[in-house]
Each structure stands twice: as C-alpha cells, then as structure tokens.
Amino acid sequence: MRKKILLFFLSFLLTSYLFSQKKTVQEVLENTISNETLENIHFHLNKTSFTRGEHLWFAAYVQDQITQLPSQATTNLHVAIYDTAGNEVKRNLILVENGMATGDFSIDSTFVEDRYLVLGWTSYMKNFKKLAPYTQQIEIIDELNYDDVESSPEFTLETYPEGGNLIAGAFNNIGIRYADQNGKGIALSNIKLVDMQGVVITPNIATNAEGFGKVGFMVGRDKEYFLEIKPQKGKKAKIPIKISINTDIGLSINNLGKRKVITKLVLSEETISKREDVTYTLAIVQNNKIFLQEWKINDDSLTIAIERDSLPHGINTAILFDEKLNPVSWRLFFNHVVNKQRMVKMAIDHGMNTPQDSVEINLNTTDSLTVGMNLSVSVLPSNTQAYSPQNSLVSSFLINPYVNSRINSNYDVKDFDRYKNYALDVKLLVEGWGRYDWEERTNGQINADFKMESGIEVVGKILDADLQEEKQAYLMTLESKSMLFEDLKEDKSFSTNMVLYQNDSLGVSLIGKKGLLVKPRVELQIGKSLQ
C-alpha cells in the first residue's frame, strides 16, 4: 500500500511539473506587461539661451506612454531649475489640463552661473526607473567668453557587447562610448582594436560628435582584446574588452534596411552542431504589443528578415528565448516605418500681417480631422543661436524612456536616412545596453511609493465643530470659485485635493444647522505637493 501511495505521489509531482512547463513565451511576456500609467514629458521652450531680465516660457506635454495619447491621469507638473552643483534655483507647480501645461520663469539676478538645467516631472513617474525627468540645459549669456575655458583631459571609454554578451568563436559587434569626465561625448577617429599580443585587428575606429562608435570582429576562444586610444590631450590608454562566460548564443540586428529588419543569431560552428534543430523563440516587444517568431537552429536559418510594417513604430526590444523560456540575449532598435495614424500632412504658409507688426502662420491639413490638434510655436530669426534644444517630441516620447541616459538628438522620422538611422542604432546599442531588466519585468506590479497627484492636498481640522449637528466642511477658492464639500471624520478632521492657483485664497466654512454656513476655528495645512 505504501508503494502505491508513493508512486501516485511521484506521478502527481511529475504531472504538475510537466503541466507547468507548457507555458508559452506569449504567456511569459504577457505576465510582464504592466497596466500602470506610464507618464512621460516633453517641453517646448521659447529659447535655450537667455540674458538676465528675459523670461523662459514653456509649453509642456504629458503623454501616457502606453496609449501614446495625452495623459488624463495627473494635474500636477513639477518644474524646477538647478545649477551645475545640483542646487535648486527656482521651482513651480503647474496645472496640467488634458495633457498640456504652460508656465514661465523670470531669468533674474539669481542666475549667476553660465549653465543651468531645467527639469520637469510628475510625482507618479518617479515610481518607474525608465521614466527620467525631462531635462534641458539652458545658458545665461554675458560678456564672458566661455569658449576659451580649457577642458580637462580626463575621459571614459566604455564598451557594450551587442545582445548583452560577447560570444566566443563568432563574429560580434560592440558599441563604444567615449566621453569626458562630465559625460559629454567626444569625437575621435584613431581608436584601435588590438589583441593580447598587441596585433592590430581593426585600426581607425571612430566615434561621432556624441561619442558613439561601433566595431565588429571575430572573437577567439581564450583570447583577450583591448581598445587602444590616444586622446588629443592626455596619455595613451588601453581598455580591456571583457569576454562573457557561460553564454553560447547571442542576437544581432541589422536595422539599416528600408522595409525589413534583419535579425541574426550569433553563435559558433560548435554551438550550431551541438544545438542543431533546437527551437528558440524571437520576441519583439513594445509595451503591450508582442511579435513572436520561432527560430530553429541550423546552418540555413541563422537570419530572419521581418517586415517593418508588422512591428510597432518606435523603440522595440528584441529578445531571444531558449527552449526553457529563459531570455538569453536582447537588443533595442528603432523601427522607423511611418506611423500613418499619427502623421498628418499639412500645408504651411506664413507672412506679415497688414500692419506689419506680427507674423501670421497658416496651417491647413490636406485631410479632414476628427480630433483636435495643439501647436506651440517659437518664432526666432532663421540664423539664431539662441535656440538649440537637446530633444524633440520624437526623442522625448519615442526614444528616451527606453535608454539609460537622455539621447540629445532631434531625431527626424519624416524621411529614411541611412546615416541618421545608423547613428541612432549605435546609440541604442550603447545606451540601451543592460536596460532590459528581466527580474524587474517579471516582478509584477510596481511599488507605488509616489501617488498620482490631482490638485494640491488640503488637510484640516475644525476645532469647534459639534459633530451632532455640524458634519461637513465647505471649501471655496475666492478667485477661481472652485468649491468642495467634505465630510468631517470622528476627530473633526477632513482631507481633500483641490486645484489652487498662485495668489488665490482658500476659505473654509462649517455647514451648521439647516445648511447655514458658520465661521469655524480651523487648523489647515496645504499639502506636500508644494514642498
């Protein structure tokens, strides 16, 4: 009898184990999709260079990153200006309506340095590591010539294997990032790839103006590789390239095709023989959109061409899963196929008005629109040097949330340009490396340490309320005439959120017998949103 029970128990465990293994990549990925609102921000500044006495004006756009529509979830936008030491110079809390907000700062005598940073964020977006605050550097111009300041020769040179790992016995690509001590990219054209004996494998590797570069080479087993660099200032340096261990397969992407994305397995001949006919799965993911393709290993199927039209526009994450549903390699890339649903053709005309004192701009859509449109415009001379933003709507909303640091680029999606797309692809190889945090994705719901803000928190207590007859407080702002009725708790306190404007006044009354308003004794605290 004991044997029967033991066999039955073992059979039950085996059946349960096999059943649990029937999970698909689709189900694994669906479990990583968050239903949380992902807010993201873009600012349009009137200028980026100012003299003291001017105003910095801005229009802000808050987008729901999942739906890619204006966010309806929050009303509070925090905007601040910081100096180079990280000290807060000025700060405002701006009302967001239908995903839009406007505001300004006076560039006054408190601005004593030549560089400052404008930051914009909502409280809720601080729950998500990948949603960094909007940032834009501004400069303050005076008689000093800062171009004559000599920069420090210190630098950093970092390497980023495509797909997360270098694969021995295969041809690999690595991204390169060369920057100064402040993180600013440096262009250089004399970087060399050498082996441990000092033999030059690839000479004259170049980085662009933002410090990004790329090189491909065959990685031998049990070998070491280095990047040799001779800065214009400073000593010659040799940087080792780390070879990963316990990894035998990787993923590479050629993203320069106009209509197709070419994905390729990175593996050695030995691995092909050892893993022949083993089925992997290629997943391409953008938020809650998932594309899947089974991939059986053999000599004839090391590449897969994917039509761009079958993938979402913008940043996608390509993930290679093994037969045990473990992610073994991943890579970010930008799908530059035109998103026709979000592109509107317009005829633009401009000229001086009749009195010749202002500019008229006429925007005409060639097709009728069923939705509204918003436009913010800065009008500056064509040769101005006062406006050099580090980002655009495209880079703020489609690129920056998916990389480790802000991409300082006005990326244009209107026309296919192989040079621009190559430069962006290298940036994503470098700045998106290590961004795919599997543990974080499979952890389920986030810990919402920061609440979604709607208005400003108002907490009060009516000290002389008679709870037998007086059970409600009436709140009204004097300028905007906003009003609320709040029930009193057992300790005579109440709490709520209200939209409060600058220089407005808040009145609190107690609703007494027969609905009459009574002037109470009140303790009142205007909440944390102003801190």
Coordinates of C-alpha atoms in Angstrom, one line a residue:
M1 CA 0.0 0.0 0.0
R2 CA 2.9 2.3 0.8
K3 CA 4.4 1.8 -2.7
K4 CA 1.1 2.7 -4.4
I5 CA 0.8 5.9 -2.4
L6 CA 4.5 6.8 -3.2
L7 CA 4.1 6.1 -6.9
F8 CA 0.9 8.1 -7.0
F9 CA 2.6 11.0 -5.3
L10 CA 5.6 10.9 -7.6
S11 CA 3.3 10.7 -10.6
F12 CA 1.3 13.7 -9.4
L13 CA 4.6 15.7 -9.0
L14 CA 5.7 14.8 -12.5
T15 CA 2.4 15.7 -14.0
S16 CA 2.3 19.0 -12.2
Y17 CA 5.9 19.7 -13.4
L18 CA 5.1 18.9 -17.0
F19 CA 2.0 20.9 -16.9
S20 CA 3.9 23.9 -15.6
Q21 CA 6.4 23.6 -18.4
K22 CA 3.7 24.0 -21.1
K23 CA 3.8 27.8 -20.6
T24 CA 4.5 29.7 -23.8
V25 CA 6.7 32.7 -24.5
Q26 CA 3.5 34.7 -25.2
E27 CA 2.2 33.9 -21.6
V28 CA 5.6 34.7 -20.1
L29 CA 5.7 38.1 -21.8
E30 CA 2.1 38.9 -21.1
N31 CA 2.9 38.4 -17.4
T32 CA 5.5 41.2 -17.7
I33 CA 3.1 43.8 -19.1
S34 CA 2.1 46.4 -16.6
N35 CA -1.2 48.1 -16.5
E36 CA 0.2 51.1 -14.7
T37 CA 0.1 54.5 -16.3
L38 CA 3.5 55.5 -17.7
E39 CA 3.7 59.3 -17.9
N40 CA 6.3 60.9 -20.0
I41 CA 7.1 64.6 -20.6
H42 CA 8.3 67.0 -23.3
F43 CA 8.9 70.7 -23.0
H44 CA 8.9 73.3 -25.8
L45 CA 11.0 76.2 -24.6
N46 CA 10.9 79.6 -26.3
K47 CA 14.7 79.7 -26.3
T48 CA 17.7 77.9 -24.7
S49 CA 20.0 80.9 -24.4
F50 CA 19.0 83.9 -22.3
T51 CA 20.2 87.2 -20.9
R52 CA 19.2 88.3 -17.4
G53 CA 15.9 90.2 -17.5
E54 CA 14.3 87.8 -20.0
H55 CA 11.6 85.2 -19.4
L56 CA 11.9 81.5 -20.0
W57 CA 8.5 80.4 -21.4
F58 CA 7.5 76.8 -22.0
A59 CA 4.7 74.6 -23.2
A60 CA 4.7 71.1 -21.6
Y61 CA 3.1 67.9 -23.0
V62 CA 2.4 65.0 -20.7
Q63 CA 1.9 61.7 -22.5
D64 CA 0.6 58.3 -21.4
Q65 CA 3.5 56.1 -22.7
I66 CA 1.3 53.1 -23.2
T67 CA -1.6 54.6 -25.2
Q68 CA 0.7 57.4 -26.7
L69 CA -2.1 59.9 -26.0
P70 CA -2.2 63.0 -23.8
S71 CA -2.3 61.8 -20.1
Q72 CA -5.6 62.4 -18.4
A73 CA -4.4 61.0 -15.1
T74 CA -2.5 63.8 -13.4
T75 CA -3.0 67.6 -12.9
N76 CA 0.4 68.4 -11.2
L77 CA 3.6 69.1 -13.1
H78 CA 6.7 69.9 -11.1
V79 CA 9.2 72.2 -12.9
A80 CA 12.5 73.3 -11.5
I81 CA 15.7 74.9 -12.5
Y82 CA 19.0 73.7 -11.0
D83 CA 22.6 75.0 -11.1
T84 CA 25.6 72.8 -12.0
A85 CA 26.1 71.8 -8.4
G86 CA 22.5 70.4 -8.2
N87 CA 21.1 73.3 -6.1
E88 CA 17.5 74.2 -6.8
V89 CA 17.3 77.8 -8.0
K90 CA 13.6 78.1 -8.8
R91 CA 10.6 75.8 -8.7
N92 CA 6.9 75.9 -9.8
L93 CA 3.9 73.6 -9.6
I94 CA 2.0 73.9 -12.9
L95 CA -1.6 72.8 -13.6
V96 CA -1.9 70.1 -16.3
E97 CA -5.2 70.0 -18.3
N98 CA -5.8 67.4 -21.0
G99 CA -2.1 66.5 -21.0
M100 CA -0.9 70.2 -21.6
A101 CA 0.5 72.9 -19.4
T102 CA 2.2 76.3 -19.8
G103 CA 4.4 78.3 -17.5
D104 CA 7.4 80.6 -17.2
F105 CA 10.4 81.6 -15.1
S106 CA 12.0 85.0 -14.8
I107 CA 15.7 85.0 -15.6
D108 CA 16.7 87.4 -12.9
S109 CA 19.8 88.3 -10.8
T110 CA 19.7 84.9 -9.0
F111 CA 21.1 83.4 -12.2
V112 CA 24.8 83.9 -11.6
E113 CA 26.3 81.0 -13.5
D114 CA 26.5 80.3 -17.2
R115 CA 24.7 77.0 -17.3
Y116 CA 21.5 75.7 -15.7
L117 CA 19.3 72.6 -16.1
V118 CA 15.5 72.7 -16.5
L119 CA 13.8 69.6 -15.1
G120 CA 10.1 68.6 -15.4
W121 CA 8.4 65.6 -13.8
T122 CA 5.2 64.3 -12.3
S123 CA 5.2 62.6 -8.9
Y124 CA 3.9 59.3 -10.1
M125 CA 6.5 58.9 -12.8
K126 CA 9.1 58.6 -10.1
N127 CA 7.9 55.1 -9.5
F128 CA 9.4 54.0 -12.8
K129 CA 13.2 53.9 -13.3
K130 CA 12.9 54.1 -17.1
L131 CA 10.9 57.4 -17.0
A132 CA 13.5 60.0 -16.2
P133 CA 12.5 63.7 -15.7
Y134 CA 12.5 65.9 -18.8
T135 CA 15.8 67.7 -18.9
Q136 CA 17.1 70.7 -21.0
Q137 CA 20.2 72.7 -20.5
I138 CA 20.0 76.5 -20.8
E139 CA 22.7 79.0 -20.9
I140 CA 23.0 82.6 -19.5
I141 CA 24.9 84.9 -21.7
D142 CA 27.0 87.9 -20.6
E143 CA 30.3 89.5 -21.5
L144 CA 32.4 86.4 -20.6
N145 CA 33.6 84.1 -23.3
Y146 CA 33.3 80.6 -22.0
D147 CA 34.7 79.0 -25.2
D148 CA 38.2 79.9 -24.0
V149 CA 38.0 77.8 -20.9
E150 CA 40.3 74.8 -21.3
S151 CA 38.7 71.4 -20.7
S152 CA 40.1 68.7 -18.6
P153 CA 41.8 65.8 -20.4
E154 CA 40.1 63.1 -18.3
F155 CA 37.9 60.7 -20.2
T156 CA 36.0 57.4 -20.0
L157 CA 35.9 54.7 -22.7
E158 CA 33.2 52.0 -22.3
T159 CA 32.3 49.0 -24.4
Y160 CA 28.9 47.4 -24.8
P161 CA 28.5 44.0 -26.5
E162 CA 25.5 43.7 -28.8
G163 CA 22.9 41.5 -27.3
G164 CA 24.4 41.7 -23.8
N165 CA 27.3 39.3 -24.2
L166 CA 30.3 38.6 -26.5
I167 CA 30.2 35.1 -28.0
A168 CA 33.5 33.2 -28.4
G169 CA 34.0 31.6 -31.8
A170 CA 31.6 34.0 -33.6
F171 CA 31.6 37.5 -35.2
N172 CA 30.4 40.0 -32.7
N173 CA 29.6 43.7 -32.7
I174 CA 30.4 46.0 -29.8
G175 CA 29.2 49.6 -29.2
I176 CA 31.7 52.2 -27.9
R177 CA 31.1 55.3 -25.8
Y178 CA 33.9 57.9 -25.4
A179 CA 33.1 60.8 -23.1
D180 CA 34.8 63.4 -20.9
Q181 CA 34.5 63.5 -17.1
N182 CA 31.2 65.3 -17.4
G183 CA 29.6 62.6 -19.6
K184 CA 29.9 64.8 -22.8
G185 CA 30.6 62.7 -25.9
I186 CA 33.9 63.2 -27.8
A187 CA 34.6 62.6 -31.4
L188 CA 37.8 60.6 -32.1
S189 CA 39.0 58.7 -35.2
N190 CA 42.2 56.9 -34.1
I191 CA 40.9 54.1 -31.7
K192 CA 42.4 50.7 -32.4
L193 CA 41.2 47.2 -31.6
V194 CA 44.2 45.0 -30.6
D195 CA 44.7 41.5 -29.2
M196 CA 46.8 40.5 -26.2
Q197 CA 50.0 40.4 -28.3
G198 CA 49.3 44.0 -29.5
V199 CA 48.4 42.9 -33.0
V200 CA 46.1 45.5 -34.5
I201 CA 42.8 43.8 -35.6
T202 CA 40.9 47.0 -36.6
P203 CA 42.6 50.4 -36.9
N204 CA 40.9 53.9 -37.1
I205 CA 37.7 53.1 -35.2
A206 CA 35.8 56.4 -35.0
T207 CA 33.3 57.9 -32.6
N208 CA 30.9 60.6 -33.7
A209 CA 30.2 64.0 -32.1
E210 CA 28.2 62.4 -29.3
G211 CA 31.0 59.9 -28.5
F212 CA 29.3 56.8 -30.0
G213 CA 31.0 54.2 -32.2
K214 CA 30.8 50.6 -33.3
V215 CA 33.2 47.8 -34.3
G216 CA 32.7 44.2 -35.3
F217 CA 35.3 41.4 -35.1
M218 CA 35.7 37.6 -34.8
V219 CA 36.1 36.7 -31.1
G220 CA 38.5 33.9 -30.5
R221 CA 38.3 31.5 -27.5
D222 CA 40.6 32.1 -24.5
K223 CA 41.8 35.4 -26.0
E224 CA 41.8 39.0 -24.7
Y225 CA 41.1 42.1 -26.6
F226 CA 41.7 45.8 -25.9
L227 CA 40.9 49.2 -27.3
E228 CA 43.9 51.5 -27.6
I229 CA 43.2 55.2 -27.5
K230 CA 45.4 58.3 -27.8
P231 CA 43.4 61.4 -26.8
Q232 CA 44.3 64.8 -28.1
K233 CA 45.2 65.7 -24.6
G234 CA 46.3 63.1 -22.0
K235 CA 48.2 59.8 -22.0
K236 CA 47.7 56.8 -24.3
A237 CA 45.4 54.2 -22.7
K238 CA 44.5 50.6 -23.3
I239 CA 41.0 49.5 -22.2
P240 CA 40.2 45.7 -21.9
I241 CA 37.1 44.3 -23.6
K242 CA 35.5 41.7 -21.3
I243 CA 34.6 38.3 -22.8
S244 CA 31.4 36.8 -21.3
I245 CA 31.3 33.2 -19.9
N246 CA 28.6 30.6 -19.8
T247 CA 26.9 32.1 -22.9
D248 CA 27.0 30.4 -26.2
I249 CA 24.4 32.2 -28.3
G250 CA 23.5 35.9 -28.9
L251 CA 21.4 38.2 -31.1
S252 CA 22.5 40.8 -33.6
I253 CA 20.3 43.2 -35.6
N254 CA 20.9 45.0 -38.9
N255 CA 18.5 47.9 -38.8
L256 CA 19.5 49.8 -41.9
G257 CA 17.1 48.2 -44.3
K258 CA 14.2 50.4 -45.6
R259 CA 11.5 47.8 -45.4
K260 CA 12.9 44.9 -43.4
V261 CA 14.7 44.4 -40.1
I262 CA 17.4 41.6 -40.3
T263 CA 17.9 39.6 -37.1
K264 CA 20.8 37.2 -36.8
L265 CA 21.9 34.5 -34.4
V266 CA 25.5 35.0 -33.0
L267 CA 27.0 31.6 -32.3
S268 CA 30.0 29.4 -33.1
E269 CA 30.1 26.4 -35.5
E270 CA 30.5 24.2 -32.5
T271 CA 27.3 25.6 -31.0
I272 CA 25.4 25.1 -34.3
S273 CA 26.3 21.4 -34.3
K274 CA 25.6 21.0 -30.6
R275 CA 22.2 22.8 -30.7
E276 CA 21.1 21.8 -34.2
D277 CA 17.3 21.7 -34.5
V278 CA 16.7 23.2 -31.0
T279 CA 13.9 25.7 -31.2
Y280 CA 14.4 29.2 -29.8
T281 CA 11.8 32.0 -29.9
L282 CA 12.4 35.5 -31.1
A283 CA 10.1 38.0 -29.4
I284 CA 9.9 41.7 -30.4
V285 CA 8.1 43.8 -27.7
Q286 CA 6.9 47.3 -27.3
N287 CA 4.9 47.8 -24.1
N288 CA 1.8 45.6 -24.6
K289 CA 2.5 44.8 -28.3
I290 CA 4.2 41.4 -28.9
F291 CA 5.6 39.9 -32.1
L292 CA 6.7 36.2 -31.9
Q293 CA 8.8 34.0 -34.3
E294 CA 10.0 30.5 -33.7
W295 CA 13.7 30.0 -34.6
K296 CA 15.1 26.5 -35.2
I297 CA 18.9 26.4 -35.2
N298 CA 20.7 25.1 -38.3
D299 CA 23.1 26.4 -40.9
D300 CA 20.3 27.5 -43.2
S301 CA 18.3 29.6 -40.6
L302 CA 20.8 31.9 -38.9
T303 CA 18.9 35.0 -40.1
I304 CA 15.3 36.1 -40.1
A305 CA 14.0 39.1 -42.1
I306 CA 11.0 40.8 -40.6
E307 CA 8.7 43.2 -42.4
R308 CA 8.8 46.6 -40.7
D309 CA 5.0 47.0 -41.2
S310 CA 4.4 44.1 -38.9
L311 CA 6.2 45.9 -36.0
P312 CA 5.2 48.9 -34.0
H313 CA 6.7 52.3 -34.9
G314 CA 9.4 53.5 -32.5
I315 CA 11.6 51.7 -30.0
N316 CA 11.2 47.9 -29.9
T317 CA 13.0 45.3 -27.7
A318 CA 14.1 42.1 -29.5
I319 CA 14.5 39.2 -27.0
L320 CA 15.8 35.7 -27.8
F321 CA 14.3 33.0 -25.6
D322 CA 15.8 29.5 -25.2
E323 CA 13.7 26.3 -25.1
K324 CA 13.3 26.7 -21.3
L325 CA 11.8 30.2 -21.9
N326 CA 14.8 32.0 -20.4
P327 CA 15.8 35.3 -22.1
V328 CA 19.4 34.8 -23.3
S329 CA 20.0 37.9 -25.4
W330 CA 18.3 41.2 -26.1
R331 CA 18.7 44.3 -28.2
L332 CA 16.9 47.7 -28.6
F333 CA 16.2 49.0 -32.1
F334 CA 14.1 51.8 -33.6
N335 CA 11.5 50.8 -36.2
H336 CA 11.4 53.9 -38.4
V337 CA 8.4 52.8 -40.5
V338 CA 6.0 55.7 -40.8
N339 CA 3.1 55.6 -38.3
K340 CA 0.4 56.8 -40.6
Q341 CA -2.1 57.1 -37.8
R342 CA 0.0 59.7 -36.1
M343 CA 1.3 61.6 -39.1
V344 CA -0.7 64.5 -40.6
K345 CA 0.1 66.2 -43.9
M346 CA 0.0 70.0 -43.6
A347 CA 0.4 73.0 -45.9
I348 CA 2.2 75.8 -44.0
D349 CA 2.1 79.4 -45.0
H350 CA 3.4 82.5 -43.2
G351 CA 3.8 86.2 -43.7
M352 CA 3.5 89.6 -42.1
N353 CA 0.0 90.8 -41.2
T354 CA -1.4 94.0 -42.6
P355 CA 0.0 96.4 -40.0
Q356 CA 3.4 94.7 -40.5
D357 CA 3.8 94.2 -36.7
S358 CA 3.5 90.5 -36.3
V359 CA 3.8 87.2 -38.1
E360 CA 0.8 85.2 -39.4
I361 CA 1.1 81.4 -39.7
N362 CA -1.5 79.4 -41.5
L363 CA -1.7 75.7 -41.1
N364 CA -4.0 73.7 -43.4
T365 CA -4.5 70.0 -43.3
T366 CA -5.0 68.2 -46.6
D367 CA -7.4 65.8 -45.0
S368 CA -10.3 66.5 -42.6
L369 CA -9.5 65.7 -39.0
T370 CA -11.8 64.1 -36.4
V371 CA -9.6 65.0 -33.4
G372 CA -8.2 68.3 -32.1
M373 CA -4.6 69.4 -32.5
N374 CA -2.4 71.5 -30.4
L375 CA 0.5 73.7 -31.5
S376 CA 3.2 75.6 -29.7
V377 CA 5.5 77.9 -31.8
S378 CA 8.7 79.8 -31.1
V379 CA 9.4 82.5 -33.7
L380 CA 13.1 83.4 -34.0
P381 CA 15.4 84.7 -36.7
S382 CA 16.5 82.0 -39.1
N383 CA 20.1 82.3 -38.2
T384 CA 19.5 82.5 -34.4
Q385 CA 21.9 80.8 -32.0
A386 CA 19.5 81.3 -29.1
Y387 CA 17.6 78.1 -29.6
S388 CA 19.4 74.7 -29.6
P389 CA 17.2 72.2 -27.9
Q390 CA 18.7 68.8 -27.0
N391 CA 15.5 66.9 -27.8
S392 CA 12.2 66.8 -29.7
L393 CA 8.8 65.3 -29.3
V394 CA 10.1 62.2 -31.1
S395 CA 13.2 61.8 -28.9
S396 CA 11.3 62.6 -25.6
F397 CA 8.4 60.3 -26.2
L398 CA 9.7 57.5 -28.5
I399 CA 13.3 57.1 -27.5
N400 CA 14.4 58.5 -24.1
P401 CA 12.1 56.3 -21.9
Y402 CA 13.9 53.2 -23.2
V403 CA 17.6 54.2 -22.8
N404 CA 19.8 54.6 -19.7
S405 CA 20.5 58.3 -20.3
R406 CA 18.9 61.0 -22.3
I407 CA 19.6 61.0 -26.0
N408 CA 20.4 64.5 -27.0
S409 CA 19.0 64.4 -30.5
N410 CA 16.3 65.9 -32.7
Y411 CA 15.6 62.7 -34.5
D412 CA 13.6 63.2 -37.7
V413 CA 11.2 60.4 -38.7
K414 CA 9.9 62.1 -41.8
D415 CA 12.4 60.6 -44.3
F416 CA 14.5 57.5 -44.2
D417 CA 18.2 58.4 -43.9
R418 CA 20.7 55.6 -43.5
Y419 CA 23.3 57.8 -41.8
K420 CA 20.8 59.1 -39.2
N421 CA 19.4 55.7 -38.6
Y422 CA 22.9 54.1 -38.2
A423 CA 23.8 56.8 -35.6
L424 CA 20.6 56.2 -33.7
D425 CA 21.1 52.4 -33.9
V426 CA 24.6 52.7 -32.3
K427 CA 23.2 54.9 -29.6
L428 CA 20.6 52.3 -28.8
L429 CA 23.2 49.6 -28.8
V430 CA 25.2 51.6 -26.2
E431 CA 22.6 53.4 -24.1
G432 CA 20.0 50.6 -24.2
W433 CA 22.6 48.0 -23.2
G434 CA 21.6 46.3 -19.9
R435 CA 18.3 48.2 -19.9
Y436 CA 16.2 45.1 -20.2
D437 CA 15.8 44.2 -16.5
W438 CA 14.1 40.8 -16.6
E439 CA 13.7 40.5 -12.9
E440 CA 12.0 43.8 -12.7
R441 CA 9.6 43.0 -15.5
T442 CA 8.6 39.6 -14.1
N443 CA 8.2 41.0 -10.6
G444 CA 4.6 42.0 -11.3
Q445 CA 3.0 45.2 -10.0
I446 CA 5.3 48.1 -9.0
N447 CA 5.5 49.5 -5.6
A448 CA 3.8 52.9 -6.0
D449 CA 5.8 54.9 -3.4
F450 CA 4.7 58.1 -5.2
K451 CA 1.0 58.7 -5.6
M452 CA -0.8 60.1 -8.7
E453 CA -1.3 63.8 -7.9
S454 CA -4.6 65.5 -8.6
G455 CA -4.5 69.1 -7.3
I456 CA -2.9 70.0 -4.0
E457 CA -3.5 68.1 -0.8
V458 CA -5.5 70.1 1.8
V459 CA -5.7 68.7 5.3
G460 CA -7.7 70.4 8.0
K461 CA -9.4 70.1 11.4
I462 CA -12.4 72.2 12.6
L463 CA -11.7 72.5 16.3
D464 CA -15.1 73.8 17.4
A465 CA -17.3 71.6 15.3
D466 CA -20.3 70.0 17.0
L467 CA -20.5 66.6 15.3
Q468 CA -24.1 66.1 16.4
E469 CA -25.2 68.9 14.1
E470 CA -22.2 70.0 12.1
K471 CA -20.8 67.2 9.9
Q472 CA -19.5 68.9 6.8
A473 CA -16.9 71.5 5.8
Y474 CA -17.3 73.8 2.8
L475 CA -14.2 74.9 0.9
M476 CA -14.1 77.6 -1.8
T477 CA -11.3 79.4 -3.6
L478 CA -12.0 83.1 -3.9
E479 CA -10.5 83.8 -7.4
S480 CA -11.3 80.6 -9.3
K481 CA -14.6 79.9 -7.4
S482 CA -13.7 76.2 -7.1
M483 CA -15.8 74.6 -4.3
L484 CA -15.9 71.3 -2.4
F485 CA -18.0 69.7 0.4
E486 CA -16.0 67.3 2.7
D487 CA -17.4 65.1 5.5
L488 CA -15.8 65.5 8.9
K489 CA -14.2 62.4 10.5
E490 CA -14.7 61.4 14.1
D491 CA -11.7 63.6 15.2
K492 CA -13.3 66.6 13.3
S493 CA -10.6 66.4 10.5
F494 CA -11.0 66.3 6.8
S495 CA -8.7 65.9 3.8
T496 CA -9.1 66.5 0.1
N497 CA -7.3 67.7 -3.1
M498 CA -8.0 71.0 -4.8
V499 CA -6.6 73.0 -7.8
L500 CA -5.2 76.1 -6.1
Y501 CA -3.7 78.9 -8.2
Q502 CA -1.0 81.3 -7.3
N503 CA -2.1 84.3 -5.2
D504 CA -5.6 82.7 -4.8
S505 CA -7.3 82.4 -1.3
L506 CA -8.9 79.4 0.2
G507 CA -11.9 79.9 2.5
V508 CA -13.2 77.2 4.9
S509 CA -16.7 77.3 6.4
L510 CA -18.6 74.8 8.6
I511 CA -22.1 73.8 7.5
G512 CA -24.3 74.1 10.5
K513 CA -28.0 73.7 11.3
K514 CA -30.3 73.9 8.3
G515 CA -27.4 74.2 6.0
L516 CA -26.2 77.6 7.3
L517 CA -22.5 78.4 6.9
V518 CA -20.7 79.0 10.2
K519 CA -17.3 80.6 10.6
P520 CA -15.2 78.0 12.4
R521 CA -11.8 77.7 14.2
V522 CA -9.7 75.8 11.7
E523 CA -6.2 74.3 11.6
L524 CA -5.2 74.0 7.9
Q525 CA -2.2 72.5 6.1
I526 CA -1.6 73.0 2.4
G527 CA -0.1 69.7 1.3
K528 CA 3.1 68.1 0.2
S529 CA 2.8 69.0 -3.5
L530 CA 4.1 72.5 -2.7
Q531 CA 7.2 71.1 -0.9

